mmCIF file with all atom_site columns, C-alpha atoms in Angstrom:
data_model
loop_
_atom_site.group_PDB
_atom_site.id
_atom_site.type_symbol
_atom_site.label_atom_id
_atom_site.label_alt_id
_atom_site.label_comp_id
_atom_site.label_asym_id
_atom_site.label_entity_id
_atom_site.label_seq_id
_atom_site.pdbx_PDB_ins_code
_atom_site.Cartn_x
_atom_site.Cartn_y
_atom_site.Cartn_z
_atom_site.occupancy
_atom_site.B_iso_or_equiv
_atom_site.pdbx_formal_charge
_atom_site.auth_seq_id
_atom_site.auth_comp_id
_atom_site.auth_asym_id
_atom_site.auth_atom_id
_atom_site.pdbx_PDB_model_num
ATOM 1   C CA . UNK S 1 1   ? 22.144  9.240   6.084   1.00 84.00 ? 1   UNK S CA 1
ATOM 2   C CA . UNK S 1 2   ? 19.103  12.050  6.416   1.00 81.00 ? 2   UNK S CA 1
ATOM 3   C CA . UNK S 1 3   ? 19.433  11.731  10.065  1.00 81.00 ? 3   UNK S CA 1
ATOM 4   C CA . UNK S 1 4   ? 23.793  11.845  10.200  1.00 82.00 ? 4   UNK S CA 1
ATOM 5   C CA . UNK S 1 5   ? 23.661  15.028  7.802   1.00 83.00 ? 5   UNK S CA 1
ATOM 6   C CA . UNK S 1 6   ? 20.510  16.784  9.692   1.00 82.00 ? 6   UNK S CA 1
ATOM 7   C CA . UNK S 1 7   ? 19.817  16.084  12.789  1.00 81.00 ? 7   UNK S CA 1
ATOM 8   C CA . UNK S 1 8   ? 17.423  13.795  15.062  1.00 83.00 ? 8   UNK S CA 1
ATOM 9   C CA . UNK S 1 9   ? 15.830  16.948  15.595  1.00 88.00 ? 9   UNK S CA 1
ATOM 10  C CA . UNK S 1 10  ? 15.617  18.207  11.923  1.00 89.00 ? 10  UNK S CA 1
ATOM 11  C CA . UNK S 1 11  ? 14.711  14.683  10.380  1.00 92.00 ? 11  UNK S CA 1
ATOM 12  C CA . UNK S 1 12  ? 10.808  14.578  9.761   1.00 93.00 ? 12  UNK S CA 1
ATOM 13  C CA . UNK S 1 13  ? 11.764  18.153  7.803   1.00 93.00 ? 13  UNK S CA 1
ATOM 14  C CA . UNK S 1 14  ? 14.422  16.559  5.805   1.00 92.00 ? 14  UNK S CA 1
ATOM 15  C CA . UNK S 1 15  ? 12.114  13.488  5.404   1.00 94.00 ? 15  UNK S CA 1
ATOM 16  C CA . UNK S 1 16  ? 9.787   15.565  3.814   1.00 95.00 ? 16  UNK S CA 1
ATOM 17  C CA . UNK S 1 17  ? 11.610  17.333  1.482   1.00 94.00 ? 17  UNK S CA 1
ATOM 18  C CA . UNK S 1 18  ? 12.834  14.370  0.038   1.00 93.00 ? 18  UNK S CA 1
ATOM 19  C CA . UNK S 1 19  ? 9.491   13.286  -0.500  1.00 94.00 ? 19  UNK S CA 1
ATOM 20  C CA . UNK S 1 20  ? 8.863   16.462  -2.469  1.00 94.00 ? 20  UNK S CA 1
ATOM 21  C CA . UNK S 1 21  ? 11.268  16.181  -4.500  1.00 93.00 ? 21  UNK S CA 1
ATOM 22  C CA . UNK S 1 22  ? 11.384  12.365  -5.480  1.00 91.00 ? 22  UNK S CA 1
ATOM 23  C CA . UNK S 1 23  ? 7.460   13.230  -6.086  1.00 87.00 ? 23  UNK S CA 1
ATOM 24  C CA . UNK S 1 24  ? 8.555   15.703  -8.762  1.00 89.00 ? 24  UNK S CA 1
ATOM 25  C CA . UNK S 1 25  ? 10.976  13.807  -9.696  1.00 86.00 ? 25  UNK S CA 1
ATOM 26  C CA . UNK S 1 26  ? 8.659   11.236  -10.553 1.00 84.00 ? 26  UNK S CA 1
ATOM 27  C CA . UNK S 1 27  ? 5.995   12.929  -12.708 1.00 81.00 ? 27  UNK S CA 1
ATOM 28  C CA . UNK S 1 28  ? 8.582   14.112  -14.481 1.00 83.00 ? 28  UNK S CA 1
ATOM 29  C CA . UNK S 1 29  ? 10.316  10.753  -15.149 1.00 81.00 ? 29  UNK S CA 1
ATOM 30  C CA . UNK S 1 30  ? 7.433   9.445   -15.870 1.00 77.00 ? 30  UNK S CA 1
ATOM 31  C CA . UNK S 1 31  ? 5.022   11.219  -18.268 1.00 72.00 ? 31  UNK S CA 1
ATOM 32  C CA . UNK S 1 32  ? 2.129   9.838   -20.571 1.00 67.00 ? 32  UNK S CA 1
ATOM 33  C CA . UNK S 1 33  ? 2.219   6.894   -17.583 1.00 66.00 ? 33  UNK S CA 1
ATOM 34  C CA . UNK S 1 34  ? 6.026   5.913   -18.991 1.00 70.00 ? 34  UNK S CA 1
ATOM 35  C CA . UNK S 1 35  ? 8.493   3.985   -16.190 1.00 72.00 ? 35  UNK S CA 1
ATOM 36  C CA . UNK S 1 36  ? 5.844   3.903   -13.966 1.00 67.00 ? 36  UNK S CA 1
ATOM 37  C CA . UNK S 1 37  ? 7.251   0.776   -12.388 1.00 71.00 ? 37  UNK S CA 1
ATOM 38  C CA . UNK S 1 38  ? 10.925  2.094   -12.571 1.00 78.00 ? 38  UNK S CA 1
ATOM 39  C CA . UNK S 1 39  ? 12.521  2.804   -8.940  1.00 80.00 ? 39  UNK S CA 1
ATOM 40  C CA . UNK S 1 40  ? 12.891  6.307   -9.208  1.00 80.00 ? 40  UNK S CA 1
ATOM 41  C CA . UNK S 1 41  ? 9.063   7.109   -10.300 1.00 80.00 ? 41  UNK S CA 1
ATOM 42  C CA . UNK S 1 42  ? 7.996   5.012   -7.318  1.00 83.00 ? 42  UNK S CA 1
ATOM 43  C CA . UNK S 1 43  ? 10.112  5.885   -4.195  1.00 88.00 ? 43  UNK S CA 1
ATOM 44  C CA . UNK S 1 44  ? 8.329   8.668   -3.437  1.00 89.00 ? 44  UNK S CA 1
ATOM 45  C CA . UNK S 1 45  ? 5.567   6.437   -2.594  1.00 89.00 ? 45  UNK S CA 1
ATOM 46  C CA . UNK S 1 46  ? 7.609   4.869   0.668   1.00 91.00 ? 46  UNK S CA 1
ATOM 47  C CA . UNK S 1 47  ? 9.098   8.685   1.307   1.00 93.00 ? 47  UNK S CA 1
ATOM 48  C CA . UNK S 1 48  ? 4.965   9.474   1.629   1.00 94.00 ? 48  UNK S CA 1
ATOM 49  C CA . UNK S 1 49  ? 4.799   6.807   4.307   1.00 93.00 ? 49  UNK S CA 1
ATOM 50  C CA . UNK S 1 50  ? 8.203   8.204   6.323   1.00 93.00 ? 50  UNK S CA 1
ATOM 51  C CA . UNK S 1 51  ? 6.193   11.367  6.574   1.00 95.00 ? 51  UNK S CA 1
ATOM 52  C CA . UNK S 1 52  ? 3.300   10.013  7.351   1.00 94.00 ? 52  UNK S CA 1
ATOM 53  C CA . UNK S 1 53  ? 5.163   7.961   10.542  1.00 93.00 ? 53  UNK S CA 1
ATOM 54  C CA . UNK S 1 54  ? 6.543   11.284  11.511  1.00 94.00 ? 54  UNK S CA 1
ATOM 55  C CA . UNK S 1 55  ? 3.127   13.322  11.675  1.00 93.00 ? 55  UNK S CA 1
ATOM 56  C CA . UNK S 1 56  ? 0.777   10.930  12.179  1.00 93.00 ? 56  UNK S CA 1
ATOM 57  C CA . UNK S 1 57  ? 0.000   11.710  16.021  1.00 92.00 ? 57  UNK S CA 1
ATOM 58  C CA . UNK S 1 58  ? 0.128   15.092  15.473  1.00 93.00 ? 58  UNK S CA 1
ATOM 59  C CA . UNK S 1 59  ? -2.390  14.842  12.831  1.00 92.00 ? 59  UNK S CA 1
ATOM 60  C CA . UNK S 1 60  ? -4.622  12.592  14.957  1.00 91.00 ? 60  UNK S CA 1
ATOM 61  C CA . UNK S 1 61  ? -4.502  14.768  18.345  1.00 92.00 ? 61  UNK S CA 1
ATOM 62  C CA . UNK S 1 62  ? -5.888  17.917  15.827  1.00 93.00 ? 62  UNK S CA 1
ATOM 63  C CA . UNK S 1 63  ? -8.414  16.136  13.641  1.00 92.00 ? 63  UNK S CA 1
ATOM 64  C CA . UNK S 1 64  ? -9.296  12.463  14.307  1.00 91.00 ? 64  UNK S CA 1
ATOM 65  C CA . UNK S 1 65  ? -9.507  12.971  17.910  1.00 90.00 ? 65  UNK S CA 1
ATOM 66  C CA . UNK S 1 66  ? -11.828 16.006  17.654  1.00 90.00 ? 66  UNK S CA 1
ATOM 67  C CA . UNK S 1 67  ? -15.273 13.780  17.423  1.00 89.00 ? 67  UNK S CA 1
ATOM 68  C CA . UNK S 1 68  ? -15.558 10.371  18.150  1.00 88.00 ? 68  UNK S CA 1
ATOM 69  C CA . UNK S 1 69  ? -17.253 9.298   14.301  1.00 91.00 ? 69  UNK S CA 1
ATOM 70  C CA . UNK S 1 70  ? -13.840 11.253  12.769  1.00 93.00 ? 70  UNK S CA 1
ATOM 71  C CA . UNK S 1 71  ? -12.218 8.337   13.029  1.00 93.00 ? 71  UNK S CA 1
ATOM 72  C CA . UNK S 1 72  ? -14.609 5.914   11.449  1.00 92.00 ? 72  UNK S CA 1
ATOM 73  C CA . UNK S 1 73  ? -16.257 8.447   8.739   1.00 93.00 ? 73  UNK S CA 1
ATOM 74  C CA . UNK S 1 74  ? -11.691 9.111   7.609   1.00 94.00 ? 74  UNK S CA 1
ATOM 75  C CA . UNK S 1 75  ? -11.307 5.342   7.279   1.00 94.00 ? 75  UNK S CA 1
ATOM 76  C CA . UNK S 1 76  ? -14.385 4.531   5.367   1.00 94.00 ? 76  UNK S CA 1
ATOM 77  C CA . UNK S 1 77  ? -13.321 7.391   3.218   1.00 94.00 ? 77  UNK S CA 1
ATOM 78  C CA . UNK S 1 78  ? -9.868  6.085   2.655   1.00 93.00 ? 78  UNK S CA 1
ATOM 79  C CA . UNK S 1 79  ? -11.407 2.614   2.034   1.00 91.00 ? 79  UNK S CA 1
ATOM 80  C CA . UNK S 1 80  ? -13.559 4.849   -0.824  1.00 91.00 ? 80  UNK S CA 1
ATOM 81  C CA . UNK S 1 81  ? -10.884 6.362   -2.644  1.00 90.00 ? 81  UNK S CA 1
ATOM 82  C CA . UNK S 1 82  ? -9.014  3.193   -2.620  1.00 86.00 ? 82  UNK S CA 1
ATOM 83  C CA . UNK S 1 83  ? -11.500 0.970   -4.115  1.00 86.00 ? 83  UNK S CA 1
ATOM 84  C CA . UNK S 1 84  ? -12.906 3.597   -6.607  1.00 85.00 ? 84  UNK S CA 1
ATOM 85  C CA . UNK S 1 85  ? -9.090  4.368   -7.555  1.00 71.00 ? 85  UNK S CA 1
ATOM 86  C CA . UNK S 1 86  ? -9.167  1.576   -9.880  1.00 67.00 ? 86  UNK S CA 1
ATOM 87  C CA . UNK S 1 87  ? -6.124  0.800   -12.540 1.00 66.00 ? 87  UNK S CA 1
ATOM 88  C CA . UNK S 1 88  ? -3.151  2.390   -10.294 1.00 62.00 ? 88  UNK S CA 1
ATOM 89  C CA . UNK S 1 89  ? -0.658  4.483   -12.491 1.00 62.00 ? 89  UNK S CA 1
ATOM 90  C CA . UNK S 1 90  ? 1.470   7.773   -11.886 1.00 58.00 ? 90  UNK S CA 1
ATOM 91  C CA . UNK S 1 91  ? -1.476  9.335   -12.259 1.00 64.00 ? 91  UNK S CA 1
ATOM 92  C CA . UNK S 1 92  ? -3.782  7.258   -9.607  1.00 71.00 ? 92  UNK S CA 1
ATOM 93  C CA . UNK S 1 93  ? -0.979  7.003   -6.886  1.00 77.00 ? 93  UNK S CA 1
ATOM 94  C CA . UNK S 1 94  ? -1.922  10.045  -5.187  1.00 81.00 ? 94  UNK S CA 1
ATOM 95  C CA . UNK S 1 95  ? -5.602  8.768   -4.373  1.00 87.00 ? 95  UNK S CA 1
ATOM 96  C CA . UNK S 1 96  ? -4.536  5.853   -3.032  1.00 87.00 ? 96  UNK S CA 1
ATOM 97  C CA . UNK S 1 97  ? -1.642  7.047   -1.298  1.00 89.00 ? 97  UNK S CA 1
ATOM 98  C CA . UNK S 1 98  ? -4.407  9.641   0.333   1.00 91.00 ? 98  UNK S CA 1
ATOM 99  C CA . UNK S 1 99  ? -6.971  6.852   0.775   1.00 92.00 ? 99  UNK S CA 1
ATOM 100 C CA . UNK S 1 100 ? -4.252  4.809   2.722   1.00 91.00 ? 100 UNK S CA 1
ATOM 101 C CA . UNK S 1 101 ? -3.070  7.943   4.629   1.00 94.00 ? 101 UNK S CA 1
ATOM 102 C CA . UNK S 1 102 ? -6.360  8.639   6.108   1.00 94.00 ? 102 UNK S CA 1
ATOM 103 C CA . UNK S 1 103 ? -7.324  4.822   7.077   1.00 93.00 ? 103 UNK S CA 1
ATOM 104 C CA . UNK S 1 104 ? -3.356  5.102   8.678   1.00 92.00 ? 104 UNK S CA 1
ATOM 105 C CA . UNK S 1 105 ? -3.877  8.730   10.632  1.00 93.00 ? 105 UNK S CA 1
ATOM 106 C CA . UNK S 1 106 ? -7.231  8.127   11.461  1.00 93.00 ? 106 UNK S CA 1
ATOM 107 C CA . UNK S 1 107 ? -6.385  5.316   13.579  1.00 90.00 ? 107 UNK S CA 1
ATOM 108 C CA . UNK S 1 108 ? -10.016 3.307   14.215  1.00 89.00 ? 108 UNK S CA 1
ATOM 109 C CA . UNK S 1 109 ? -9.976  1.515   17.001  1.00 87.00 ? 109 UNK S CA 1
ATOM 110 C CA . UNK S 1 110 ? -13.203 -0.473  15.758  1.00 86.00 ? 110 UNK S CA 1
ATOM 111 C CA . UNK S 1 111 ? -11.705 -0.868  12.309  1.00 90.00 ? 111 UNK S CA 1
ATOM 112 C CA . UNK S 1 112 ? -13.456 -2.772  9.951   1.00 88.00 ? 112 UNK S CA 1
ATOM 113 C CA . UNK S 1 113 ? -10.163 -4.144  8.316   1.00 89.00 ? 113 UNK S CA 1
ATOM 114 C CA . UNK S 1 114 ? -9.990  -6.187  11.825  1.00 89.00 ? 114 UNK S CA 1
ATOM 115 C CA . UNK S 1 115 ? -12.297 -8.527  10.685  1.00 91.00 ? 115 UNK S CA 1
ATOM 116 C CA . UNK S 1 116 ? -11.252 -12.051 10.664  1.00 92.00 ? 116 UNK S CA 1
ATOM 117 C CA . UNK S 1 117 ? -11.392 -12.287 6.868   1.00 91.00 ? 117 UNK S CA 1
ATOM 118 C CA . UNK S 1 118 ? -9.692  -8.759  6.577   1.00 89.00 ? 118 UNK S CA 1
ATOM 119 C CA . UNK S 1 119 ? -6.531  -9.890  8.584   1.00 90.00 ? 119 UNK S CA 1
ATOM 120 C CA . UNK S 1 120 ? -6.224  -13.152 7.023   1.00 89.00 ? 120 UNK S CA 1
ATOM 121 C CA . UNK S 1 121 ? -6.074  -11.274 3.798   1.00 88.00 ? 121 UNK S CA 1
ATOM 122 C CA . UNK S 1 122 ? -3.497  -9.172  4.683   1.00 89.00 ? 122 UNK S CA 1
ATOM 123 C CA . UNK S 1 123 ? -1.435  -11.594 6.371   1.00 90.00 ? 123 UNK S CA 1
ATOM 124 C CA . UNK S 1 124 ? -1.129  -13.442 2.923   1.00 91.00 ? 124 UNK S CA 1
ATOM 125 C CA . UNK S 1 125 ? -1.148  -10.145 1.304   1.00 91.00 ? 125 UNK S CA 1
ATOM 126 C CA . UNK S 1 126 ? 2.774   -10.279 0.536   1.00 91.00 ? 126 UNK S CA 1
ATOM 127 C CA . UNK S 1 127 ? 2.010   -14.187 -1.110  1.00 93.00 ? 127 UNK S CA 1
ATOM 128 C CA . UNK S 1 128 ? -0.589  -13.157 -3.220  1.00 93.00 ? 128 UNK S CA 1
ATOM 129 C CA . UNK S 1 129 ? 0.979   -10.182 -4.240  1.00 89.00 ? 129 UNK S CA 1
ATOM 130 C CA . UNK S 1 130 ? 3.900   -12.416 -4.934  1.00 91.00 ? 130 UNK S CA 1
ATOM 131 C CA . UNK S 1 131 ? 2.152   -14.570 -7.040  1.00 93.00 ? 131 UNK S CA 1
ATOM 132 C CA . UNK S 1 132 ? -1.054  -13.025 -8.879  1.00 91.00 ? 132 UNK S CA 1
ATOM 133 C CA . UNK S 1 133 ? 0.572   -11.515 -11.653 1.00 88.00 ? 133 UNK S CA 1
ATOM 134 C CA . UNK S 1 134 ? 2.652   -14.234 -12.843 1.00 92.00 ? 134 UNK S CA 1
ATOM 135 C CA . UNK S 1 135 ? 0.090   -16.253 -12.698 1.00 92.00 ? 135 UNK S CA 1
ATOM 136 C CA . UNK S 1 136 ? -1.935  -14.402 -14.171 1.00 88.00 ? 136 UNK S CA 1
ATOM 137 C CA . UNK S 1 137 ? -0.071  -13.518 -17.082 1.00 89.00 ? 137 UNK S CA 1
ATOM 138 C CA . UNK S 1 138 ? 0.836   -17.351 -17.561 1.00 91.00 ? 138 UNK S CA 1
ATOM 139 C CA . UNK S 1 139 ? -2.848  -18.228 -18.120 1.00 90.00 ? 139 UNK S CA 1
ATOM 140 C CA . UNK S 1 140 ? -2.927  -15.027 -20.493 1.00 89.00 ? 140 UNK S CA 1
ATOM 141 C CA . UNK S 1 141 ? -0.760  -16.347 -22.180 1.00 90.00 ? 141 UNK S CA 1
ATOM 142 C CA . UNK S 1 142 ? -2.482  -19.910 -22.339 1.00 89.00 ? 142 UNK S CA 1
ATOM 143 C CA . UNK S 1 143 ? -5.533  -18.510 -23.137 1.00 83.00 ? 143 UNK S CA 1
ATOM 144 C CA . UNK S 1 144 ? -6.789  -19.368 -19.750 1.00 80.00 ? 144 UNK S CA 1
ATOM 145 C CA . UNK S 1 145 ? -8.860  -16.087 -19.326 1.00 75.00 ? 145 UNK S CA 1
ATOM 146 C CA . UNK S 1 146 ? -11.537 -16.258 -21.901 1.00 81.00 ? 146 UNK S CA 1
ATOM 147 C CA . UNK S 1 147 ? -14.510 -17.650 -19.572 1.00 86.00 ? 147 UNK S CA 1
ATOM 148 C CA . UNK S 1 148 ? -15.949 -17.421 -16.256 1.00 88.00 ? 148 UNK S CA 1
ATOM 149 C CA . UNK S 1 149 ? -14.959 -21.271 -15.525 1.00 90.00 ? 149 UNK S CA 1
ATOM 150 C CA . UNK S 1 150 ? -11.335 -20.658 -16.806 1.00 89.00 ? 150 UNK S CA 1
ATOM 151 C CA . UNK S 1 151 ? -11.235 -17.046 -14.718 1.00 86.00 ? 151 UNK S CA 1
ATOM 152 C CA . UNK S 1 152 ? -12.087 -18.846 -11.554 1.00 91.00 ? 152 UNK S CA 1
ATOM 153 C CA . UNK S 1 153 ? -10.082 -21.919 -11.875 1.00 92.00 ? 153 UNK S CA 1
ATOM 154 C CA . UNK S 1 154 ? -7.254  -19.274 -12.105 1.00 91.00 ? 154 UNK S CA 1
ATOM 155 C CA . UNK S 1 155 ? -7.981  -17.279 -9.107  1.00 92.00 ? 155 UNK S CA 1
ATOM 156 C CA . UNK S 1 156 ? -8.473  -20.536 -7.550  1.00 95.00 ? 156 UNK S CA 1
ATOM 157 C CA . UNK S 1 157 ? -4.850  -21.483 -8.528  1.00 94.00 ? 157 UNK S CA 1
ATOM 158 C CA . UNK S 1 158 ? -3.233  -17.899 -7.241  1.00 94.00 ? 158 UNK S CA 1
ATOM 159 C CA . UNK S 1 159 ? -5.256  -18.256 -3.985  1.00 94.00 ? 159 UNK S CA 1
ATOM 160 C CA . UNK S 1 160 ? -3.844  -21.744 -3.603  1.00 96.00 ? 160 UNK S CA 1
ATOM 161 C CA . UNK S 1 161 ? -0.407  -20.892 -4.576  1.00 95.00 ? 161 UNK S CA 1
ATOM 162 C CA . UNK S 1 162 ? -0.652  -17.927 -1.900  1.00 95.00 ? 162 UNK S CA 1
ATOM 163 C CA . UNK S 1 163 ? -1.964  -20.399 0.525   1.00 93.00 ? 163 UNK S CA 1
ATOM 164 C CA . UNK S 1 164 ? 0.794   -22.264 -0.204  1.00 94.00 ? 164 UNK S CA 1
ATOM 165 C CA . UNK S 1 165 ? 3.602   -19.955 -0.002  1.00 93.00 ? 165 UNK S CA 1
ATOM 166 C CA . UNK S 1 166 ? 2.089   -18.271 3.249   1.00 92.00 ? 166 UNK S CA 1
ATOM 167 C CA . UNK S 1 167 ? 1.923   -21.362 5.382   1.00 91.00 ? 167 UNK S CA 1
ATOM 168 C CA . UNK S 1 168 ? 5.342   -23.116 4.084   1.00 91.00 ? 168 UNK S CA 1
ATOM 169 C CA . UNK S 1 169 ? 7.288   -19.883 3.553   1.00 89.00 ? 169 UNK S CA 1
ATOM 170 C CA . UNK S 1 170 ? 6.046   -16.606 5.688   1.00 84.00 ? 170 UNK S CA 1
ATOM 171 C CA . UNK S 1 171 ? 4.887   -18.167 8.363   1.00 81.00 ? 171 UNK S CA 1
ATOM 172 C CA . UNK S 1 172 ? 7.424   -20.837 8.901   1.00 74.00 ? 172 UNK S CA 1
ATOM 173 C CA . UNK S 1 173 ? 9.587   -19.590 12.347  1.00 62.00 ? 173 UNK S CA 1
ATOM 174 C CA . UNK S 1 174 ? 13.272  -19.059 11.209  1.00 54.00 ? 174 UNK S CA 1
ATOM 175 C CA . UNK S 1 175 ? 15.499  -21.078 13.683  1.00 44.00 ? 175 UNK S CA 1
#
């Protein structure tokens, strides 16, 4: 639609200003942390990641390619904000959205997230993000949670069930 009403040409622009404005239109749908989860107080997030797609080359010709530790010191740094970002809310998205953008535009060819262990998580990233919080909230529920023997029999369940659902769902080929 963007691209039909302005241009090939004009589209990381238009991209861009939709981002603005879904970001305002998010803090303002969502104050004191309220609808946080709700569509339109969320969108903006993906909008942030259309932008980024559209600039990211330009960003890393001008900055990351300037000195050959840029690259490596902007993905730690990312890595940084993520982790110390904590509980995510309205309030916390924009670290991590930053965080992610400068692992993303600082493109490290020697990337510590290409570990072995790293890749495997995120290939089953989509399973266990499928099933943590149910699970979790089931053993809540069940009083599952209240020592370290019940917490790690139920992250050993969720990492099974992702197991699970990885190998018999996502990567099952589609004839």
């Amino acid at each position: 639609l963007l691209k039909k009403v302005f241009s090939l040409k004009r589209l990381p622009l238009a991209v861009t200003i939709v981002f603005i404005l879904l970001t305002v239109t998010s803090v303002l749908v969502s104050r004191n942390g309220k609808g946080y989860l709700l569509t339109q107080c969320r969108i903006f997030e993906l909008f942030f990641g259309s932008v980024l797609f559209f600039y990211k080359d330009i960003v890393y010709k001008r900055v990351f390619s300037l000195n050959t530790y840029l690259p490596l010191l902007g993905e730690v740094l990312g890595i940084v904000i993520i982790i110390q970002n904590g509980i995510w809310t309205v309030t916390t998205s924009l670290p991590t959205m930053l965080g992610t953008a400068l692992i993303i535009l600082s493109h490290n060819k020697n990337s510590v997230l290409r570990l072995p262990p790293l890749t495997l998580l995120g290939r089953c990233s989509y399973s266990l993000y499928l099933w943590h919080w149910p699970l979790f909230v089931f053993a809540l529920r069940c009083g599952y949670t209240d020592t370290v023997l019940s917490c790690s029999i139920v992250i050993l369940v969720i990492l099974i069930f992702t197991a699970l659902s990885y190998v018999f769902t996502e990567k099952r080929k589609v004839d």
